[in-house]
Coordinates of C-alpha atoms (C1' of nucleotides) in Angstrom, one line a residue:
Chain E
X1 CA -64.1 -41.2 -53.2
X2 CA -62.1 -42.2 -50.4
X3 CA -62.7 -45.3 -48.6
X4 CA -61.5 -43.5 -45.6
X5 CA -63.9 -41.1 -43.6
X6 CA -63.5 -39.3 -40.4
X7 CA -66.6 -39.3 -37.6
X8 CA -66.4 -36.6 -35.3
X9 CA -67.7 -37.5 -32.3
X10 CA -68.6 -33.9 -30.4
X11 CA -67.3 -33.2 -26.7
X12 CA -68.9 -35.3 -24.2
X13 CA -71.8 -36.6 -26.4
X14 CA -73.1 -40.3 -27.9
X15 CA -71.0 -42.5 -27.1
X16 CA -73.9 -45.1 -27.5
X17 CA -74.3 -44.4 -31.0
X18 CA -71.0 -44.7 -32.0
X19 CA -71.0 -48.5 -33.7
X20 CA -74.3 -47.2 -35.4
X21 CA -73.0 -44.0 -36.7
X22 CA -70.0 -45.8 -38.0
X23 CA -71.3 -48.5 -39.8
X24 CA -72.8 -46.0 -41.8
X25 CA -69.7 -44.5 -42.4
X26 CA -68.4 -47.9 -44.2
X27 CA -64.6 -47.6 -43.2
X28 CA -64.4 -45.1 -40.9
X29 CA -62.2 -43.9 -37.8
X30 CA -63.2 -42.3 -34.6
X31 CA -62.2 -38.8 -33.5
X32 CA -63.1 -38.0 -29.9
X33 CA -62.1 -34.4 -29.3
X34 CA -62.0 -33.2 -25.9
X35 CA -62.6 -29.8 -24.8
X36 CA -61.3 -27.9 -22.4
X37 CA -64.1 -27.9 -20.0
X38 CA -63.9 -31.9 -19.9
X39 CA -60.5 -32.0 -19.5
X40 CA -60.9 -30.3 -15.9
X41 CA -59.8 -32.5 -12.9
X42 CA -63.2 -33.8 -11.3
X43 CA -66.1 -36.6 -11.1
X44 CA -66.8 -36.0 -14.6
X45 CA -63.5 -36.1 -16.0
X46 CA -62.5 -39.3 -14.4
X47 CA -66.0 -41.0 -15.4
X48 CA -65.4 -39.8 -19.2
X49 CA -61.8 -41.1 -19.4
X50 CA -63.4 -44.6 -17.8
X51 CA -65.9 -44.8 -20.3
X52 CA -63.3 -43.6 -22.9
X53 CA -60.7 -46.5 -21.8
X54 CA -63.9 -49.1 -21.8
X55 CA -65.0 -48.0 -25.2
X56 CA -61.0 -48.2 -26.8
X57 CA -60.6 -51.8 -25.2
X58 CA -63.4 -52.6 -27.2
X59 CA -62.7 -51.3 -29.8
X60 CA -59.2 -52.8 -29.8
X61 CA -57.3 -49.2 -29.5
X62 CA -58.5 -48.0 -32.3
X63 CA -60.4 -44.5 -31.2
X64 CA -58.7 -41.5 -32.0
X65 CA -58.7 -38.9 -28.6
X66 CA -57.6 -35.9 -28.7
X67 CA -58.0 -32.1 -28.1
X68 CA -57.8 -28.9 -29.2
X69 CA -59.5 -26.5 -31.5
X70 CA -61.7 -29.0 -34.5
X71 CA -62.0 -26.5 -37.2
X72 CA -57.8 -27.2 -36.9
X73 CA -57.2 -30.5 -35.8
X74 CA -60.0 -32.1 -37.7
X75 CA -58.5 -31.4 -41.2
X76 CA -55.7 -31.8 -40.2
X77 CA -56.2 -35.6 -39.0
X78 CA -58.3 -36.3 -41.8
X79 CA -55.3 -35.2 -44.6
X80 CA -52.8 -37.4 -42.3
X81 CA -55.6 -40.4 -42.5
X82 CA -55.9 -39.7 -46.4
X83 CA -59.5 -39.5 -45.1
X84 CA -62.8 -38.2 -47.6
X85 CA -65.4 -36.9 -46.0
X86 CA -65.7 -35.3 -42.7
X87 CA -68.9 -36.3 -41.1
X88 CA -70.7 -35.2 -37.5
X89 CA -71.7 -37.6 -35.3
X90 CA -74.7 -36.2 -34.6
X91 CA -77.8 -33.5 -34.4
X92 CA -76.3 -30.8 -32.4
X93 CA -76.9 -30.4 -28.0
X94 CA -78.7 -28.1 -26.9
X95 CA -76.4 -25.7 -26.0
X96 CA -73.1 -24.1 -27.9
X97 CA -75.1 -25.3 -30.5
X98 CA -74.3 -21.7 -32.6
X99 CA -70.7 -22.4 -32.5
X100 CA -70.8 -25.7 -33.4
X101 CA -72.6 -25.2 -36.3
X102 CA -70.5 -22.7 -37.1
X103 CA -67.6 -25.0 -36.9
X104 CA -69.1 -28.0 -38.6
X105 CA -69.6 -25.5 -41.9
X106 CA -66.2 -24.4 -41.1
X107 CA -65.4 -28.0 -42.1
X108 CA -68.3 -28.7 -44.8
X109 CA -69.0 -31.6 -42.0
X110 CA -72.2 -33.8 -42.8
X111 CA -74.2 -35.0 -40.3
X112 CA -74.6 -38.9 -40.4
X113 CA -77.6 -39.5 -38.8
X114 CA -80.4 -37.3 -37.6
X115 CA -81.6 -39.2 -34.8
X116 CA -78.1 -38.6 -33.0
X117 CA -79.2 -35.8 -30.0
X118 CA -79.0 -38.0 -26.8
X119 CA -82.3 -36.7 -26.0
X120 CA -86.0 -37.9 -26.7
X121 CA -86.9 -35.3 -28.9
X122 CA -83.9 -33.3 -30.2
X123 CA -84.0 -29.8 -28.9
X124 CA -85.7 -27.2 -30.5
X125 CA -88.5 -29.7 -32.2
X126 CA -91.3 -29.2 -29.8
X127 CA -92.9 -26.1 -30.3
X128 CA -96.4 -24.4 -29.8
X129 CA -98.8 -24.1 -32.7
X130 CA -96.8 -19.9 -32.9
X131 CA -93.9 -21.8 -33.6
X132 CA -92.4 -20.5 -30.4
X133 CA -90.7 -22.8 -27.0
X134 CA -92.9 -24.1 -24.4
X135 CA -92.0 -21.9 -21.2
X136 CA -93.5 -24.5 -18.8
X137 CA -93.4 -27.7 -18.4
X138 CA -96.9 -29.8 -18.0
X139 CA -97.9 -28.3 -21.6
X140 CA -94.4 -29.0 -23.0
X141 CA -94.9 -32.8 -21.7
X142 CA -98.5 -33.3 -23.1
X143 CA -96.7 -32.4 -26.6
X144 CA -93.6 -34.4 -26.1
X145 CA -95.9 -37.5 -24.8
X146 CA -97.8 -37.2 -28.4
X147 CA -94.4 -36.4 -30.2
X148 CA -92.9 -39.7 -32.0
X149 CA -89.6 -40.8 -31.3
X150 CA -87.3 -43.2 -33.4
X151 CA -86.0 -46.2 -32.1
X152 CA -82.6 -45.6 -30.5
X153 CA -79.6 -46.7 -32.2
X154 CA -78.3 -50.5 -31.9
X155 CA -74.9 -50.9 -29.9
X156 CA -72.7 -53.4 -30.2
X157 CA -68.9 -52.7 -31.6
X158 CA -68.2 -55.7 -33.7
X159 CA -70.6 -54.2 -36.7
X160 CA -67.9 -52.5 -37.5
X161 CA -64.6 -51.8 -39.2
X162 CA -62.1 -49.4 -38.4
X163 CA -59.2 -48.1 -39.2
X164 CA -56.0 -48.7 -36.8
X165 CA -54.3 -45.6 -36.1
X166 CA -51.1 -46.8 -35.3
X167 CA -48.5 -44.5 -35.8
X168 CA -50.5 -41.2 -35.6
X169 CA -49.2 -38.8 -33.5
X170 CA -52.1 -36.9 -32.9
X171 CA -53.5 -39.8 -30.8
X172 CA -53.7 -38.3 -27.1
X173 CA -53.4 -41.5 -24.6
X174 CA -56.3 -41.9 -22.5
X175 CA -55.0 -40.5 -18.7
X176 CA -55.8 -42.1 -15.4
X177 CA -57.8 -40.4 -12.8
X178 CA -57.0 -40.5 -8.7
X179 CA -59.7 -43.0 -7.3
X180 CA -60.9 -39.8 -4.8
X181 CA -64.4 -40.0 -5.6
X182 CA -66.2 -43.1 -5.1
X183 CA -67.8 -43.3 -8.9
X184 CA -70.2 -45.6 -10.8
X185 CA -68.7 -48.6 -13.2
X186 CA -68.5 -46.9 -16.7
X187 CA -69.4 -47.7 -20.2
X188 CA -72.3 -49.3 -21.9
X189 CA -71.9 -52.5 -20.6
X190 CA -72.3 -50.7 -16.8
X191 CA -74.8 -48.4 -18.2
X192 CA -77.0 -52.0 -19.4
X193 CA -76.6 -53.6 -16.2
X194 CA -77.5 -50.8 -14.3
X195 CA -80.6 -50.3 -15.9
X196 CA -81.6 -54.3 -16.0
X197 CA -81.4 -54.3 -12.8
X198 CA -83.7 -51.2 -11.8
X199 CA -85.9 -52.4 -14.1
X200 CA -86.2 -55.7 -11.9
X201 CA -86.3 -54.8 -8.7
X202 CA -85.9 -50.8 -8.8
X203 CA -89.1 -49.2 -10.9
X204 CA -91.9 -51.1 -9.1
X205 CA -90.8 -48.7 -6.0
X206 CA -89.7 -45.7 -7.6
X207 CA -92.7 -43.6 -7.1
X208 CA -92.9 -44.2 -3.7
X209 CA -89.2 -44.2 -2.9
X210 CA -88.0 -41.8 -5.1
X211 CA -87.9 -38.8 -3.0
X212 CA -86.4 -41.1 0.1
X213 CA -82.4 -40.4 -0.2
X214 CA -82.2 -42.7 2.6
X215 CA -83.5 -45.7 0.5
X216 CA -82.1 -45.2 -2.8
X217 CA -84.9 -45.1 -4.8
X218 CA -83.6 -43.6 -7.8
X219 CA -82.6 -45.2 -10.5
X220 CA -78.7 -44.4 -10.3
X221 CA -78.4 -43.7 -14.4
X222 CA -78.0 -39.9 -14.5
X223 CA -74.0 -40.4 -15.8
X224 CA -74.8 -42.9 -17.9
X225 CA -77.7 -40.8 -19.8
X226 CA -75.5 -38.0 -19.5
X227 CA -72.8 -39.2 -21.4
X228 CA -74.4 -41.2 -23.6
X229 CA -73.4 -44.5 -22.3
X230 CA -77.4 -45.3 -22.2
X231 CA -80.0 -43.8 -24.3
X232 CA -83.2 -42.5 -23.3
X233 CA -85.3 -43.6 -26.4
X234 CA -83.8 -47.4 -24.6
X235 CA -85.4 -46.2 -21.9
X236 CA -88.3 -45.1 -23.2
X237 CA -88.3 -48.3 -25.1
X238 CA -88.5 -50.8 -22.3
X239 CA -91.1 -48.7 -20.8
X240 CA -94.0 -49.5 -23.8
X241 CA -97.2 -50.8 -22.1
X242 CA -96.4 -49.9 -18.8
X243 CA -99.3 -47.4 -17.6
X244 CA -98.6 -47.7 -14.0
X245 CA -97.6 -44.7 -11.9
X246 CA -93.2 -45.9 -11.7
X247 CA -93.2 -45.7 -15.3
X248 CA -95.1 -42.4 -15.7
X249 CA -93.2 -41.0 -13.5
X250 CA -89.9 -41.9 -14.9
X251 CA -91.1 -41.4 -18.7
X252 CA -91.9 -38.0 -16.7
X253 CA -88.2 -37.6 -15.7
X254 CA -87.0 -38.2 -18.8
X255 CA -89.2 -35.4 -20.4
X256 CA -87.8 -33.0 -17.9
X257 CA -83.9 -33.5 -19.2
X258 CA -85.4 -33.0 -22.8
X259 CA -87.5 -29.5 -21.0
X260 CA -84.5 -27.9 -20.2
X261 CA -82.3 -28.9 -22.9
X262 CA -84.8 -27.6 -25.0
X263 CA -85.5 -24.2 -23.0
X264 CA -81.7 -23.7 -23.2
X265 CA -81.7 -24.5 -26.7
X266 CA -83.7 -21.8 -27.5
X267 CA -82.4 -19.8 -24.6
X268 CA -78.6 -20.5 -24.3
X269 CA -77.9 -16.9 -22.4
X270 CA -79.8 -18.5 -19.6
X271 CA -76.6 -21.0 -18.9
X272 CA -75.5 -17.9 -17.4
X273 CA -77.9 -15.1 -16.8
X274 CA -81.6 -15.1 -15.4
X275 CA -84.5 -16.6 -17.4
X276 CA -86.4 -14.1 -15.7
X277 CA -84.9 -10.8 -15.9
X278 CA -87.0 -9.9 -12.6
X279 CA -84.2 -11.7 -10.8
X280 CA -81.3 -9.2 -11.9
X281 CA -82.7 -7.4 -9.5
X282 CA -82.9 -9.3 -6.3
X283 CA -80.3 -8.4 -3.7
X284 CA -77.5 -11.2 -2.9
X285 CA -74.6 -10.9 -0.3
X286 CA -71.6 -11.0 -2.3
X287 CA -68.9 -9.9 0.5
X288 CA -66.4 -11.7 2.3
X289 CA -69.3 -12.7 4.9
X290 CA -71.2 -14.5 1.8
X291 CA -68.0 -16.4 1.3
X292 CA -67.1 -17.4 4.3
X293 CA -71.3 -19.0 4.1
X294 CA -70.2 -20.4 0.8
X295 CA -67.6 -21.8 1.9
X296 CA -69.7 -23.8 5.4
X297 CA -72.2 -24.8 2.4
X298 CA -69.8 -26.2 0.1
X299 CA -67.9 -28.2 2.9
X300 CA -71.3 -29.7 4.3
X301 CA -70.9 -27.5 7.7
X302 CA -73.5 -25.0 8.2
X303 CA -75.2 -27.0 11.3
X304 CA -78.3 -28.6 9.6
X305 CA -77.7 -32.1 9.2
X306 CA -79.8 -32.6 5.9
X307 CA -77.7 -30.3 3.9
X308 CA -74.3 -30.7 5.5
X309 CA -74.9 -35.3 4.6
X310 CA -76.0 -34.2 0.9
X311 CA -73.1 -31.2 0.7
X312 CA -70.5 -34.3 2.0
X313 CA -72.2 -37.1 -0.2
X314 CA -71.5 -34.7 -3.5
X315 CA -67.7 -34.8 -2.2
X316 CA -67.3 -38.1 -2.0
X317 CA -69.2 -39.5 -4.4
X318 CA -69.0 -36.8 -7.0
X319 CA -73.5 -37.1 -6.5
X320 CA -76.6 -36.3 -4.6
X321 CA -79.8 -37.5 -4.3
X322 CA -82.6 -35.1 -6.4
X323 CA -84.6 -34.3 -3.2
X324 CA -81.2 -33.0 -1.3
X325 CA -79.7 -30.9 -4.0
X326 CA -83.6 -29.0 -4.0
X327 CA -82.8 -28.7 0.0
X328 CA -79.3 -27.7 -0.6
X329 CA -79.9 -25.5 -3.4
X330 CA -83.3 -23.8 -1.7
X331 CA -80.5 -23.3 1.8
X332 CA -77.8 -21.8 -0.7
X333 CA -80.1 -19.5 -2.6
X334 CA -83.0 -18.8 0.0
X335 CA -81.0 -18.8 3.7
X336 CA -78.0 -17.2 3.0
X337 CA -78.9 -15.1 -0.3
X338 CA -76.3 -16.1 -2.8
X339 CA -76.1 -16.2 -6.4
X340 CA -77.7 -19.7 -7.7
X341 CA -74.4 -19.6 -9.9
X342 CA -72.4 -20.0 -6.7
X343 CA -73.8 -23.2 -5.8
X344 CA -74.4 -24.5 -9.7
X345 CA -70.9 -23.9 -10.7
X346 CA -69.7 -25.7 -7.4
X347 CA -72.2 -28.6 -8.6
X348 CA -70.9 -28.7 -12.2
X349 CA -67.1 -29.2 -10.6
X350 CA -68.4 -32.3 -8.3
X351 CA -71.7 -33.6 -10.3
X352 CA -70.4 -36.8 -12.5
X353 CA -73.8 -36.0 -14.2
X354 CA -73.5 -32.6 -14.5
X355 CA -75.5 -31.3 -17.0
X356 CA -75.1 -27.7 -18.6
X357 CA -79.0 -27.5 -19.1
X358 CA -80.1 -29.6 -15.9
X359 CA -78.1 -27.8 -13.4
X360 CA -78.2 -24.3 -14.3
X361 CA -82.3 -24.9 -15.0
X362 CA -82.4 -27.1 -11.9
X363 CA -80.9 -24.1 -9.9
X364 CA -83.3 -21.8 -11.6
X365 CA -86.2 -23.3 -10.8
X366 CA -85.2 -23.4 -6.6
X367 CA -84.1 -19.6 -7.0
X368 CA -87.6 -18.8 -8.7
X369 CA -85.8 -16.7 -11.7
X370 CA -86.5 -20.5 -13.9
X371 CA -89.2 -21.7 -16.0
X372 CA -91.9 -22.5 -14.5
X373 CA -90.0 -21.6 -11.4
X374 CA -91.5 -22.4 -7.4
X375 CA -93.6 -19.1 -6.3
X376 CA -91.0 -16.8 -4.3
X377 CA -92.9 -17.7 -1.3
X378 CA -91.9 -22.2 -1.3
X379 CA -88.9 -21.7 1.2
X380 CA -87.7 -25.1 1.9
X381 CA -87.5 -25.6 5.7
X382 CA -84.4 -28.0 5.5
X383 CA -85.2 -29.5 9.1
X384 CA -88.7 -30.2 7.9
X385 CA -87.4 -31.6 4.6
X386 CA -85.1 -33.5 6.4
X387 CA -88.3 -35.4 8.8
X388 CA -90.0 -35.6 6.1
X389 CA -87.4 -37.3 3.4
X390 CA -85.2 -38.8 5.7
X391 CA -87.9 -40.0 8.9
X392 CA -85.3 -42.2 10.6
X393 CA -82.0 -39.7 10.1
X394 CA -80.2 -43.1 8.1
X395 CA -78.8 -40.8 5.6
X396 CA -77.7 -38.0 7.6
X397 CA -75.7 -40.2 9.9
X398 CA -74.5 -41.6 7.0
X399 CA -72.6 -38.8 5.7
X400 CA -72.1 -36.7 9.0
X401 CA -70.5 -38.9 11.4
X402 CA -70.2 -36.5 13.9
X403 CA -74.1 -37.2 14.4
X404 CA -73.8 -41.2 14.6
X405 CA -74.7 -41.0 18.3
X406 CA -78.0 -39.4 17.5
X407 CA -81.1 -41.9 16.9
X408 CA -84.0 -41.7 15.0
X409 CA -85.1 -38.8 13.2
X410 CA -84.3 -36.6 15.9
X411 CA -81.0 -36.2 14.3
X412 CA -82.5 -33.8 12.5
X413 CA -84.4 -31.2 14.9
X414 CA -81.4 -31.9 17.7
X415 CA -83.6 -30.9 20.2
X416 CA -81.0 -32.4 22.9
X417 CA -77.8 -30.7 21.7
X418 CA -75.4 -31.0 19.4
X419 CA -72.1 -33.5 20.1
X420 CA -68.8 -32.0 20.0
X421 CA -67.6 -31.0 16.7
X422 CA -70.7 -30.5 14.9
X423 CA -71.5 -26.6 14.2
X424 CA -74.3 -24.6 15.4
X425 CA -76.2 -23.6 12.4
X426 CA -74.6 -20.6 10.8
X427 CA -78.3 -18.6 10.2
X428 CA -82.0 -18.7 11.8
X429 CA -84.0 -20.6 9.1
X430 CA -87.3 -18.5 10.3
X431 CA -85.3 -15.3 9.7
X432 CA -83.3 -15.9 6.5
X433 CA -86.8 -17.2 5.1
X434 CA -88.6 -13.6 5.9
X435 CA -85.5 -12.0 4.1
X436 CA -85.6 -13.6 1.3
X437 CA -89.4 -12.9 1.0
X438 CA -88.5 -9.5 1.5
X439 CA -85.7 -9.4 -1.1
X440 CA -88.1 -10.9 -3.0
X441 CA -90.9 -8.2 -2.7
X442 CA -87.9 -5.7 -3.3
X443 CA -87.5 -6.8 -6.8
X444 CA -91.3 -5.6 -8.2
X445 CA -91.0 -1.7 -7.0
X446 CA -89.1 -0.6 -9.7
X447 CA -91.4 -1.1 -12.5
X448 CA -90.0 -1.2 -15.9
Chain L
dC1 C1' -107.6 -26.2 0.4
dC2 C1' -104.9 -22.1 1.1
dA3 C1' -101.3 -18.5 0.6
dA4 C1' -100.0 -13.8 -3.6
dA5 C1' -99.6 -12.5 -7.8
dG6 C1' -98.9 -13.3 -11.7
dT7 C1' -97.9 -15.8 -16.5
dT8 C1' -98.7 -19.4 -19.8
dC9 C1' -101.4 -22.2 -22.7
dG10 C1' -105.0 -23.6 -25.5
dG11 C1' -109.5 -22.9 -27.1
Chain D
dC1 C1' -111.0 -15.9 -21.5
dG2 C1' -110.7 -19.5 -18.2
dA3 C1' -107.9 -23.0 -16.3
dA4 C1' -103.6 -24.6 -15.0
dC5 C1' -99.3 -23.9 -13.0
dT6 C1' -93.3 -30.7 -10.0
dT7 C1' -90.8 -31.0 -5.9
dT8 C1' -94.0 -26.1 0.6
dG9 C1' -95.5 -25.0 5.0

DNA sequence: CCAAAGTTCGG
DNA sequence: CGAACTTTG
């Protein structure tokens, strides 16, 4: 047996369990491989490389990044390491999980430990008494609420040994990002602080604040959960005893990320294509008009001042507060009748949490082709949304300076006028809403 | 509490 | 078969 083994540590996932995984391991090196959709320009590119260049500091340069197709350049690293077995780092994510299995045969990988899924509850687990997915949500909660979970894995880098790589020429160095997007400290040491502090002085407001994008009442760990940086079963963890409504409500979050990876585990067509096939036949606007209103959404300039500070605040910080990308994303989908893919691919190349199973699930939901979607008829109004979410207009002149001169919520209605440079708003809210109504009733003629 | 019309879940 | 169904206006 070799004293050598290899520890594939899949795409973008885990890195919190990576001293764990490897002390089990004994002697054991560190294979990162990057695929091609992290290796995009973007928030999430940059945040991974930070966390990356954190996590090989630690580790005194000694994790293995690199790229390209693992059923190739695993072995191939492995035979150059003189390495025995091949292990997986983890259960498999909820989505490409097919291929991925496929692959790890390919390699007659082992799994090392089965609590690896950065989730609660690995996907596919919770399941009705049929043995079939939960399709909504409260139900799927009650079950994950009585579901055990095991405690998350122990951190800390000095449990282990590794092997130094010098000298391998597989080894990709880790590159440098531009410093475009404003984005959160990375790593595990970020990720801890982060969370510490919410927990002191964060989750006593977050029910009441949460929805308030002006306040920042969230608790700012979406990335780090996303890329494993932070655990939910931590989480989770420093939640026990707490009954009050904060920590319901996050332990209630949490169960949502584990919803929809779950629903696209046993769904993964819907990463792509309607839950509900009703929705292939609702009528979008697809022509050069439709792009051109793409286009105004994307660059926060469509003339209401909720969406146009969220669409700018995803620019330049690569994030947007939950409550804004509902208002965006109900504007995108329900005002000016475009695809939900439109504005979920546009969020998976600025989110720095982008999540394949959150976003395309998220957007689902607003559209009303998701699980346990809104009733057709729950049109945002995104002025009243924005009176509502935002009463003293702080965040839209935040992000929209061309509105600084307006006080008080009225930035919103603009009952006065608009200053110079800021657009009239490129549709009727009252009219697009009765289209897309319309569309909707469209879609249940045809029988089938 | 209602709108409109279901579907989903659990008993 | 009855009750329930995140995020509205």
């Amino acid at each position: 047996m070799s004293a050598i083994d290899l520890v594939w540590f899949r795409r973008d996932l885990r890195l919190a369990d990576l001293p764990t995984l490897l002390a089990v391991a004994d002697t054991a090196a560190a294979v990162f491989v990057l695929d091609d959709v992290l290796l995009r320009p973007g928030p999430r590119r940059s945040f991974l490389f930070d966390c990356l260049r954190r996590l090989d500091e630690a580790l005194a340069g000694r994790l293995l990044v690199t790229r390209g197709d693992p059923v190739a350049v695993i072995p191939a690293l492995a035979r150059e390491l003189g390495a025995g077995a091949v292990h997986i780092s983890a259960d498999f994510g909820p989505y490409g999980s097919r291929r991925d299995r496929a692959v790890a045969a390919a390699l007659g990988a082992v799994p090392l430990l089965p609590s690896g899924s950065p989730y609660v509850v690995a996907p596919g687990r919770i399941r009705k008494s049929d043995g079939t997915a939960y399709r909504v949500f409260t139900p799927f909660r009650r079950a994950w609420l009585e579901h055990g979970w095991r405690a998350p894995a122990r951190t800390g880098p000095d449990t282990v040994r590794w092997l130094d790589p010098a000298g391998l020429g597989m080894r990709v160095p880790i590159p440098t990002d531009d410093g475009a997007v404003a984005l959160p400290a990375a790593g595990e040491a970020a990720a801890a602080a982060r969370w510490h502090s919410f927990l002191a002085d964060g989750l006593d407001r977050y029910h009441r604040d949460r929805d308030r994008p002006d306040l920042s009442g969230t608790t700012g760990l979406s990335p780090y959960l996303k890329f494993g940086c932070l655990h939910p079963r931590t989480v989770l963890q420093d939640l026990r005893g707490r009954g009050d409504d904060a920590a319901a409500t996050l332990r209630s979050e949490l169960c949502w990320r584990d919803f929809y990876a779950d629903v696209l585990h046993d769904r993964p067509d819907t990463a792509q294509r309607n839950y509900n096939p009703r929705f292939d036949r609702i009528r979008h606007d697809t022509g050069p008009d439709a792009q051109r209103l793409f286009e105004a959404w994307a660059q926060g300039r469509t003339g209401f001042p909720i969406v146009d500070a969220g669409m700018r605040q995803l620019l330049a910080q690569g994030w947007m507060h939950n409550r804004v990308r509902m208002i965006v994303a109900s504007f995108l989908t329900k005002d000016l009748h475009l695809p939900w893919r439109w504005g979920a691919r546009h969020f998976m190349r600025h989110l720095v949490d982008g999540d394949l199973a959150s976003n395309q699930h998220g957007w689902q939901w607003t559209a009303g082709s998701g699980t346990d979607a809104a009733p057709y008829f729950r049109v945002f109004n995104p002025i009243g949304q924005g009176e509502k979410f935002d009463p003293d207009g702080d965040y839209v002149r935040r992000w929209v300076p061309e509105l600084r001169g307006v006080a008080g919520k009225r930035v919103h209605r603009l009952a006065d006028g608009r200053p110079p440079g800021y657009p009239e708003p490129i549709v009727d809210h009252a009219e697009e809403r009765r289209e897309a109504l319309a569309r909707y009733a469209e879609t249940a003629d045809r029988g089938d």
